[in-house]
Tab-separated table of C-alpha atoms in Angstrom:
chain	number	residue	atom	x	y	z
H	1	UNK	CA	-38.062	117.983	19.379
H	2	UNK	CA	-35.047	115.655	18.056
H	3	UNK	CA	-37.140	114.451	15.916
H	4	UNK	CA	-37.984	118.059	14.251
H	5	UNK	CA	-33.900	118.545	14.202
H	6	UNK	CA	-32.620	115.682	12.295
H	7	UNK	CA	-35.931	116.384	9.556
H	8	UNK	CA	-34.271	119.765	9.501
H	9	UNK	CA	-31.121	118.897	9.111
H	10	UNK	CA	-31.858	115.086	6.885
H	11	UNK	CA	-30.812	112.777	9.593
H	12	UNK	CA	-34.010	110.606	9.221
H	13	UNK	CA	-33.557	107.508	7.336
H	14	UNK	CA	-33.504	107.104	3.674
H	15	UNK	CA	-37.153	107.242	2.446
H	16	UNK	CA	-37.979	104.614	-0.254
H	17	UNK	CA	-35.809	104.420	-3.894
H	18	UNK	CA	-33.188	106.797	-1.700
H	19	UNK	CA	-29.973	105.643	-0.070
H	20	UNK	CA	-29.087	108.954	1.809
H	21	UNK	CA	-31.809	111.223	3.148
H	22	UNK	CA	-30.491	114.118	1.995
H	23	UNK	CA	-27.691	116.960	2.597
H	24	UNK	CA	-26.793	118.698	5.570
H	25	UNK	CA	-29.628	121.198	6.281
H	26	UNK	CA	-29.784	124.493	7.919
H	27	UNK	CA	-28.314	126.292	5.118
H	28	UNK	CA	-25.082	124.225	5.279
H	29	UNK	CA	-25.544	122.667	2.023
H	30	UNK	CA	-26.359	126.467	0.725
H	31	UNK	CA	-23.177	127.923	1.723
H	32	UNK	CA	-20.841	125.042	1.087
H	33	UNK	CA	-21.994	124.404	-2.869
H	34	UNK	CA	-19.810	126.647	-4.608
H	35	UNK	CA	-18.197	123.948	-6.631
H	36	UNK	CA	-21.056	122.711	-7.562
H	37	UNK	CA	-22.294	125.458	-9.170
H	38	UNK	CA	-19.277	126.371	-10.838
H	39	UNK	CA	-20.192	122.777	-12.276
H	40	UNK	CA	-23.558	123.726	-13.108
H	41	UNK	CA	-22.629	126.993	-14.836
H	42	UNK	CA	-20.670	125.346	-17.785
H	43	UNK	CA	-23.873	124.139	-18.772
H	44	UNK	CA	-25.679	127.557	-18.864
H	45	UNK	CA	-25.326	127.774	-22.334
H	46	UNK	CA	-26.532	124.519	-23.129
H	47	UNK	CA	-29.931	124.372	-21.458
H	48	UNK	CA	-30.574	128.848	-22.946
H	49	UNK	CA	-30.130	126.763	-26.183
H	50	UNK	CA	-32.372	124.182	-25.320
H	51	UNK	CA	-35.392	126.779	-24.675
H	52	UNK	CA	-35.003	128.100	-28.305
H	53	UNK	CA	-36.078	124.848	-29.779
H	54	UNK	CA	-39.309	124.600	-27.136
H	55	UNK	CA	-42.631	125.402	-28.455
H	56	UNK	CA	-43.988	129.219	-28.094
H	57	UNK	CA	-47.364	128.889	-28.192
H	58	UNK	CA	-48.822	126.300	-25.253
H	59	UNK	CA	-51.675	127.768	-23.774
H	60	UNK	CA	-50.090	126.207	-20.538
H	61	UNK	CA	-47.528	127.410	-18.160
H	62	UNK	CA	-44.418	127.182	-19.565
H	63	UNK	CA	-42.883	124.114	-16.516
H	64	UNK	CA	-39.286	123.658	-15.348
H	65	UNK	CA	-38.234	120.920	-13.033
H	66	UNK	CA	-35.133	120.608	-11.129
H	67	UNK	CA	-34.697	117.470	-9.355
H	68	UNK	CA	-32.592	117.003	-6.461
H	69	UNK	CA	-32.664	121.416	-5.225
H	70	UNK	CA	-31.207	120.508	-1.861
H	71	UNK	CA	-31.168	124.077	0.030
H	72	UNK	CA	-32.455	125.674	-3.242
H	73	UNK	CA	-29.374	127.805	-3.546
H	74	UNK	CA	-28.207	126.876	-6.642
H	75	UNK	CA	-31.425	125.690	-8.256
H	76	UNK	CA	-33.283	128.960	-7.833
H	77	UNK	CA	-29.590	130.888	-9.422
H	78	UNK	CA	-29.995	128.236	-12.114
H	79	UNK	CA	-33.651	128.507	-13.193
H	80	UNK	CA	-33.607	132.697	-12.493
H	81	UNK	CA	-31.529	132.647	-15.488
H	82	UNK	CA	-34.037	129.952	-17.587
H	83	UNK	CA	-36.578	132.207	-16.693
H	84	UNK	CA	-35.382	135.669	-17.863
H	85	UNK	CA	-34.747	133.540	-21.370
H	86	UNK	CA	-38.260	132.660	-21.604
H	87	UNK	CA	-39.559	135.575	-20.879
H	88	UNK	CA	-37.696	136.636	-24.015
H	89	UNK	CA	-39.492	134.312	-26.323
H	90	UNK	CA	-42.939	134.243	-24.474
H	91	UNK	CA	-45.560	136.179	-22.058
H	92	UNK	CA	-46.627	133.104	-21.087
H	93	UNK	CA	-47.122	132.053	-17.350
H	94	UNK	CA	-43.888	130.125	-15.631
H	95	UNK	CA	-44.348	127.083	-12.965
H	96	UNK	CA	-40.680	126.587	-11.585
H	97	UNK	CA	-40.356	122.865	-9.934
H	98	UNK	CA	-38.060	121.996	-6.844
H	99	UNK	CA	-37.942	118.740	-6.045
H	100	UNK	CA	-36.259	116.484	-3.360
H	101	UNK	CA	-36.392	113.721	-0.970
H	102	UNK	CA	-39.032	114.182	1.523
H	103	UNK	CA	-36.467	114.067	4.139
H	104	UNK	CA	-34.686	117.211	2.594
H	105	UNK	CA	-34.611	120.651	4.475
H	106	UNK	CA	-36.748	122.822	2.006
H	107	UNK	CA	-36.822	125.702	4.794
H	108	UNK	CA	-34.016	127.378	2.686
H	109	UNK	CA	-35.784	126.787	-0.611
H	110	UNK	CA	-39.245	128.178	0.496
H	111	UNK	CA	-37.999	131.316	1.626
H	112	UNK	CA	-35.639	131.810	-1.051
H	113	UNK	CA	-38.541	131.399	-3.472
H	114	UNK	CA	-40.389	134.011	-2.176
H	115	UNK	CA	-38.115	136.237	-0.289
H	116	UNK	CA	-40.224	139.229	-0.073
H	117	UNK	CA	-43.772	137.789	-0.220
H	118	UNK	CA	-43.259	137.550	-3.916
H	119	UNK	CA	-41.641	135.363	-6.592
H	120	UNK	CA	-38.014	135.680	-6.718
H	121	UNK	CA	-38.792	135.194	-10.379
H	122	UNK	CA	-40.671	137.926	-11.291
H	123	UNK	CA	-44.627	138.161	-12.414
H	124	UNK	CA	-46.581	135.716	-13.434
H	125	UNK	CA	-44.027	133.161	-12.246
H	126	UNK	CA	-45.093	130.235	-9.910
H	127	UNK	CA	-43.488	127.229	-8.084
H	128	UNK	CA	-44.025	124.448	-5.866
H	129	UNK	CA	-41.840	122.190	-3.711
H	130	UNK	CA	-42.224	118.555	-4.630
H	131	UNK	CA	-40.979	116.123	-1.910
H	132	UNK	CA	-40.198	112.437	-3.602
H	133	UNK	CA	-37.415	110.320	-4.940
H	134	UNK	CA	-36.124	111.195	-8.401
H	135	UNK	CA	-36.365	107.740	-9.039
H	136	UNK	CA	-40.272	107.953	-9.142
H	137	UNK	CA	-42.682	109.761	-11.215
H	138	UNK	CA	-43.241	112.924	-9.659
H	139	UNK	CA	-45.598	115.265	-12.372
H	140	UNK	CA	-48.504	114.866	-14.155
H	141	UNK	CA	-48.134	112.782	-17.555
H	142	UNK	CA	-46.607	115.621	-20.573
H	143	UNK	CA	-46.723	118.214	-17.789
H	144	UNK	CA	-43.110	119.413	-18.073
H	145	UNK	CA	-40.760	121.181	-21.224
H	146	UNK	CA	-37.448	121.481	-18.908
H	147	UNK	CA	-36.330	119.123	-16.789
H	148	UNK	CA	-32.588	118.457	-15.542
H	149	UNK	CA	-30.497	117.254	-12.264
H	150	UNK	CA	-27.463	118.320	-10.987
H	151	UNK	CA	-25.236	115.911	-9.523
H	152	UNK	CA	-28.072	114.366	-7.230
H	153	UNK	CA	-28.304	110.894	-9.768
H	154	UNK	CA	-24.755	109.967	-8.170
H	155	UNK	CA	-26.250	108.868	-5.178
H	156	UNK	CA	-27.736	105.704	-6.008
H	157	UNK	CA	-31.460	104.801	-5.261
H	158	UNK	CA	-30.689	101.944	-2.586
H	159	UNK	CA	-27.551	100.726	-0.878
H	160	UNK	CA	-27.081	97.387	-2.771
H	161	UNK	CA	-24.856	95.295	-0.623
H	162	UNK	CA	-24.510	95.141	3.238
H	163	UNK	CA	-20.741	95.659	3.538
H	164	UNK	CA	-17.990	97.060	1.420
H	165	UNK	CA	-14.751	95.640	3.630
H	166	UNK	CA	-12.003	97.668	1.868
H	167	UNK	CA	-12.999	101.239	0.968
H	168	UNK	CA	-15.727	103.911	1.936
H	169	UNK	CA	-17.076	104.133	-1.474
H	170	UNK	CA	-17.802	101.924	-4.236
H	171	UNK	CA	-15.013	103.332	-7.207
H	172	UNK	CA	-12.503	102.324	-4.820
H	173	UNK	CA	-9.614	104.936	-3.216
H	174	UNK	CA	-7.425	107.136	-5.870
H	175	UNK	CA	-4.440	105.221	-7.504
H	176	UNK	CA	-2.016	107.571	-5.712
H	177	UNK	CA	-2.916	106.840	-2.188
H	178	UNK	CA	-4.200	102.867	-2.560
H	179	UNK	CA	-5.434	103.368	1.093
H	180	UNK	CA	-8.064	100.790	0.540
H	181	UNK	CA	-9.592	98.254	-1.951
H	182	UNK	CA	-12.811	97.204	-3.731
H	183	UNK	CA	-13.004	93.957	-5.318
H	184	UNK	CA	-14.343	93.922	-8.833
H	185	UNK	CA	-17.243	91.680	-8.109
H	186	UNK	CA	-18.506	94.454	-5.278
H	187	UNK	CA	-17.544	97.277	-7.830
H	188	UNK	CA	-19.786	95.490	-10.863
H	189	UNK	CA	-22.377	95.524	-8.346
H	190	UNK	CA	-22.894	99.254	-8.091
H	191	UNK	CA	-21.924	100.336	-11.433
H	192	UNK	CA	-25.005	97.918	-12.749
H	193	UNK	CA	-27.200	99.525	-10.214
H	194	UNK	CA	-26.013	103.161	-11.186
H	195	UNK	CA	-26.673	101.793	-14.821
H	196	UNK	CA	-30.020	101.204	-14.048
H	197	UNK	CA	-30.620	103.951	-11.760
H	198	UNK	CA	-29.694	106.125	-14.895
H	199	UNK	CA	-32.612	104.311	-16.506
H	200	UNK	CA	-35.614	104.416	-13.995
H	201	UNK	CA	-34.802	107.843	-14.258
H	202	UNK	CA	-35.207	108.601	-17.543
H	203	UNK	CA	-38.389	106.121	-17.610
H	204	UNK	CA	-39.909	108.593	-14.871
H	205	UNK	CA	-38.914	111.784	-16.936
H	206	UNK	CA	-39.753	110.493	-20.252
H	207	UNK	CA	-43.544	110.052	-18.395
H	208	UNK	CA	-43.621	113.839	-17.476
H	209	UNK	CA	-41.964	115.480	-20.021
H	210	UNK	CA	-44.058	117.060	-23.285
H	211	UNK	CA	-43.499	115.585	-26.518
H	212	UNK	CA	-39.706	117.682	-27.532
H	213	UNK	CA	-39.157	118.446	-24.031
H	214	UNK	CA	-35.487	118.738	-22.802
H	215	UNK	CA	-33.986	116.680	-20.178
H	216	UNK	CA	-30.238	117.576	-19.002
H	217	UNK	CA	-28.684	115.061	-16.801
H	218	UNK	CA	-25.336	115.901	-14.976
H	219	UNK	CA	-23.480	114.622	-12.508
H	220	UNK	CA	-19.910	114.441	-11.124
H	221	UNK	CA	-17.821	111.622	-12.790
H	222	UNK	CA	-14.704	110.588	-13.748
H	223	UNK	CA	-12.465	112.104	-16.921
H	224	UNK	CA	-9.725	110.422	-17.988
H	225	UNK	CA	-7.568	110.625	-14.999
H	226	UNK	CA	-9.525	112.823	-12.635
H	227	UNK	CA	-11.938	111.591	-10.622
H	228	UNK	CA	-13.918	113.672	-8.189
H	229	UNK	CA	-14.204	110.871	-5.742
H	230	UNK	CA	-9.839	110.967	-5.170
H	231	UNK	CA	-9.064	113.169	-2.652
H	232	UNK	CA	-12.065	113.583	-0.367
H	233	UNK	CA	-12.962	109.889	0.145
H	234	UNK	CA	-9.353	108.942	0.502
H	235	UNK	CA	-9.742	111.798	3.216
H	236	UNK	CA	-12.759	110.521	4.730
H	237	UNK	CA	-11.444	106.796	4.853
H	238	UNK	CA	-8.504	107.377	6.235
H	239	UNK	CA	-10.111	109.687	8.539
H	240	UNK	CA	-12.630	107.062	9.713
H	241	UNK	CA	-10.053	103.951	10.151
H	242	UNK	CA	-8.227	106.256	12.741
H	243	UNK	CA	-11.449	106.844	14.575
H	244	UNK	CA	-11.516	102.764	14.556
H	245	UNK	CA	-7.825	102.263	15.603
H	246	UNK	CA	-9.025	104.722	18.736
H	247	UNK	CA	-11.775	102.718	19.677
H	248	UNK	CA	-14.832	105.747	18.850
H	249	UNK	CA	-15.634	103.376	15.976
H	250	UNK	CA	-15.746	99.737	15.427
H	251	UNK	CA	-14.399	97.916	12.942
H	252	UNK	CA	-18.158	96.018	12.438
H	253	UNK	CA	-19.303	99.729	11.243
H	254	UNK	CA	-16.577	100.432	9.072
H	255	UNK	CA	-16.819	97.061	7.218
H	256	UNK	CA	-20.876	98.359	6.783
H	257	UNK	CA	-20.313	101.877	6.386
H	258	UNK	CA	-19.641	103.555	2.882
H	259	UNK	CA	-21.297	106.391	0.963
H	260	UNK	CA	-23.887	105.148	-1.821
H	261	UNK	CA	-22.730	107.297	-4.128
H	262	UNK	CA	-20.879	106.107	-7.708
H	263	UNK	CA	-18.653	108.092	-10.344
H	264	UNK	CA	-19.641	107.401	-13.623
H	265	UNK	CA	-17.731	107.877	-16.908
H	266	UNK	CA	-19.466	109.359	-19.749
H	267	UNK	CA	-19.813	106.272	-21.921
H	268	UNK	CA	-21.407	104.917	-18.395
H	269	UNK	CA	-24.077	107.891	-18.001
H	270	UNK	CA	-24.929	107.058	-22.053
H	271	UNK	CA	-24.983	103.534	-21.802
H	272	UNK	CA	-28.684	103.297	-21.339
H	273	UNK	CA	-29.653	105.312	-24.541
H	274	UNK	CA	-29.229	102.453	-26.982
H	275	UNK	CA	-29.954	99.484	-24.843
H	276	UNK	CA	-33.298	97.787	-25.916
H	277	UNK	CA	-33.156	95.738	-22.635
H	278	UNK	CA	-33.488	98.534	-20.436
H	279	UNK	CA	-36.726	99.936	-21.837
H	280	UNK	CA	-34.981	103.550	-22.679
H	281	UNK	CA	-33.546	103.294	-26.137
H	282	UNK	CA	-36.301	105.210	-28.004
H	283	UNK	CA	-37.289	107.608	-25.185
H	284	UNK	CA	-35.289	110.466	-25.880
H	285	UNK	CA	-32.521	111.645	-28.541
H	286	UNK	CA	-29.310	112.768	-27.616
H	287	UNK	CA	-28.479	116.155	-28.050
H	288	UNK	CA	-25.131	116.746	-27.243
H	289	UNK	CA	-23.102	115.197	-24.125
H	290	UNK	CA	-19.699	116.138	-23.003
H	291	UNK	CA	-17.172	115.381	-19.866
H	292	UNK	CA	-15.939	118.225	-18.241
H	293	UNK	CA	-13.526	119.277	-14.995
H	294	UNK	CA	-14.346	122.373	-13.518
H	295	UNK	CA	-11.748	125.194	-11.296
H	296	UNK	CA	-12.681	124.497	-7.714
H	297	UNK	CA	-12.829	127.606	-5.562
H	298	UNK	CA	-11.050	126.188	-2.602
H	299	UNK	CA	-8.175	125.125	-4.420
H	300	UNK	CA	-7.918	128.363	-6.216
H	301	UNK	CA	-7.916	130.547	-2.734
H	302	UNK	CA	-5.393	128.357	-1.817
H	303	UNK	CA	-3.405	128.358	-4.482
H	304	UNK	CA	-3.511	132.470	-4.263
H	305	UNK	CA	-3.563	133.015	-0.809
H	306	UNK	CA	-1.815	129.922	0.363
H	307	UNK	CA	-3.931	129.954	3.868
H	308	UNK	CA	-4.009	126.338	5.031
H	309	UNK	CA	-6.258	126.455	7.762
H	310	UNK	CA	-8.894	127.734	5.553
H	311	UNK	CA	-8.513	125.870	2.632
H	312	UNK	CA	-9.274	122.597	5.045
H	313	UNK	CA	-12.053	124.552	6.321
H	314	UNK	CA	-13.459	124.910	3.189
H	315	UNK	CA	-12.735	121.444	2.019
H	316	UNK	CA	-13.866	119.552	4.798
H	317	UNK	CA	-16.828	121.357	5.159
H	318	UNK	CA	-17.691	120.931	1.153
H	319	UNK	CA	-17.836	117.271	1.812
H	320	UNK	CA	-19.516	116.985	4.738
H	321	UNK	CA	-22.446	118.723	3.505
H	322	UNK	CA	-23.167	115.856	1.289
H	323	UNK	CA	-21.444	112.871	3.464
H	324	UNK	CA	-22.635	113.682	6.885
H	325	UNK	CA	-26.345	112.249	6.868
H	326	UNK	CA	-24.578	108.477	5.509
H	327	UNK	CA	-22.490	108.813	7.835
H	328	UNK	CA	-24.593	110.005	10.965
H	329	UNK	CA	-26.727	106.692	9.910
H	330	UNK	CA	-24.126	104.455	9.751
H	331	UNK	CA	-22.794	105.319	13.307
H	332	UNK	CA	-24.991	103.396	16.615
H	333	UNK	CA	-27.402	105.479	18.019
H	334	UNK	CA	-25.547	106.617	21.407
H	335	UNK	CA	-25.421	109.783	23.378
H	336	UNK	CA	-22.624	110.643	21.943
H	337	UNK	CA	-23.220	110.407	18.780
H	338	UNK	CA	-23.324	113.922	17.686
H	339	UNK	CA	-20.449	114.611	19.282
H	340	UNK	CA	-18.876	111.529	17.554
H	341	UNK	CA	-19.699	113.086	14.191
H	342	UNK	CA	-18.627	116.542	14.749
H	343	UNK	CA	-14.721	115.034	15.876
H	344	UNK	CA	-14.633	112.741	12.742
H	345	UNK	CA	-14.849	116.148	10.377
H	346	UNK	CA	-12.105	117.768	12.690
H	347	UNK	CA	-10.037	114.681	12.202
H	348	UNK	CA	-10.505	114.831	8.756
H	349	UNK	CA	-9.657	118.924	8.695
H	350	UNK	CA	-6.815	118.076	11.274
H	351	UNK	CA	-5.493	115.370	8.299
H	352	UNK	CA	-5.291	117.647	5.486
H	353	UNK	CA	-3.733	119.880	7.278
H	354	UNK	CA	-1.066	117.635	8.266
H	355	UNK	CA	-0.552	116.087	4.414
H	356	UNK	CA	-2.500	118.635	2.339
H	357	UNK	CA	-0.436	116.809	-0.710
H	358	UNK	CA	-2.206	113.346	-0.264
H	359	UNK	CA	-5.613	114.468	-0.730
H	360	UNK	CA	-5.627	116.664	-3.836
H	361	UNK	CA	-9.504	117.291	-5.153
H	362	UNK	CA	-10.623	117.478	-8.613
H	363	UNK	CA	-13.846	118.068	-9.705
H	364	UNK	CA	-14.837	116.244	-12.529
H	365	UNK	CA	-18.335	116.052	-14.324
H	366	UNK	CA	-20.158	114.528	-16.953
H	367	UNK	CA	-23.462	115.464	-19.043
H	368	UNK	CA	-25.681	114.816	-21.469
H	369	UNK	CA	-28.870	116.969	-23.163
H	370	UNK	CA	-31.942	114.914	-24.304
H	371	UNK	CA	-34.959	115.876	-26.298
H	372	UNK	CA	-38.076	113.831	-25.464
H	373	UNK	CA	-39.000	111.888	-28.592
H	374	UNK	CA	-43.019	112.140	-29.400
């Protein structure tokens, strides 16, 4: 039975080419994702575009393919929309496909893609779950036209190094609070593995995708001088080291705890275009790219409403939806464990509340289209 509850809620390990196994299940992740689909939504117009350049006349099912759904919340709101455009263009059938870690909670997603014993995308519409790392080839050989990931390619396909002393995360705490440090040799580390990462990926997709197929890769980043990582890792560092200074954690787990996740730049999410070394130069051609910082609804009810208590619900609970199974993992497995988790995110809440002004959060992203070369 415990077993059964940390599948369902992606407490398991990491399964291969994965370094977390997943977000916080039990439609946590579902109603705690608003930013990132306000993230997602600037993009809209970009991948409707992208269908009016995709063949017509394929005797096949017309295939999209999100990788990394999570709950499915935002990935079904995403592709609902795709779908309605091709149906402008074409009669032709429509396999929608959700994929994520086999350790994901795709309860959420199942019955959101058929809510009522039918497609929740109309006639002639049909999808499938596909459990595997992103980092793998997942689909048949020229299977797919549409392919794209949201955010999931910032967590990186294997936690490189065994420690990271200073800091929680590899880009290192926010200029403004300092509250840690990451040397440069640990930080070249991960942004050469995220570098690759970025490749493997579009090696895998560049297998699946038809000749002129569309690949849209984005992905929270850093612009200029936001950084979606300030704020809520400075938050969850600081919020850890007092659980250490209390005794509930020790300081052996902190120096081997941190989040395998990395904020890349734009020029760092292009890099791998034009390098012959990594095998991806002549794989796809850039369409368009851009970096981006979306409103974040939290901020903005706060800002409005000025109601503190629930802007640190709200914040707190954003990040633990994709934090928590890291961090479950990370901590020894004792009775009190869950418990143990559970008081770390009402430290952190109890924190912001305290100093809301030394954890500000943006939210800032980075993209780029591709068309599959033949």
């Amino acid at each position: 039975m415990e077993d059964q509850e940390h599948l369902k809620h992606g407490f398991t390990n990491p399964p291969a080419h994965a370094s977390t196994s997943g977000m916080t299940g039990g439609g946590f992740y579902n109603s705690h994702s608003a930013p990132q689909w306000k993230a997602i939504e600037v993009l809209l117009p970009w991948l409707i575009e992208a269908l009016q350049d995709l063949p017509a006349s394929d005797p096949f099912p017309f295939t999209i393919a999100d990788f990394g759904c999570s709950e499915g919340g935002n990935s079904i709101t995403v592709i609902k929309q795709l779908v309605d455009a091709v149906r402008q263009k074409s009669d032709r059938p429509i396999q929608t496909i959700h994929s994520d870690l086999p350790t994901n909670d795709f309860s959420k997603l199942l019955t959101g893609l058929r809510p009522k014993g039918s497609s929740v995308f109309g006639t002639n519409a049909f999808s499938a779950a596909v459990a595997g790392s992103m980092y793998d080839q997942l689909l048949p050989d020229r299977s797919c036209h549409l392919a794209m990931t949201f955010n999931a390619i910032g967590f990186l396909s294997r936690s490189p190094l065994d420690t990271l002393p200073g800091y929680i995360l590899p880009n290192g705490p926010s200029g403004a609070r300092g509250n840690g440090y990451v040397s440069d040799e640990d930080r070249k580390v991960f942004s050469d593995l995220a570098r690759e990462d970025v490749a493997t990926f579009l090696k895998r997709r560049a297998q699946e995708l038809v000749a002129g197929g569309k690949l849209l890769v984005q992905v929270f980043g850093t612009k200029e001088e936001a950084r979606t990582c300030d704020g809520i890792y400075d938050l969850l560092n600081d919020t850890v080291l007092s659980h250490v200074e209390s005794g509930d954690i020790s300081s052996d787990t902190y120096v081997r705890y941190y989040q395998p996740v990395y904020m890349r730049s734009l020029t760092e999410l292009l890099s791998p275009l034009s390098d012959p070394a990594l095998g991806t130069d002549e794989l796809f051609r850039l369409e368009r790219s851009e970096s981006y910082e979306i409103e974040v609804p939290f901020n903005t009810r706060f800002n409005e409403t000025g109601n503190l208590e629930a802007y640190a619900t709200d914040y707190v609970a954003f990040f633990r939806a994709f934090t928590e199974a890291v961090l479950r993992a990370a901590l020894p497995d004792t009775p009190e464990k869950a418990g143990l988790v559970d008081k770390i995110y009402q430290t952190a809440k109890e924190l912001l509340m305290k100093q809301p002004d030394l954890y500000p959060f943006r939210y800032a992203a980075v993209a780029m289209l591709l068309t599959r070369t033949a």
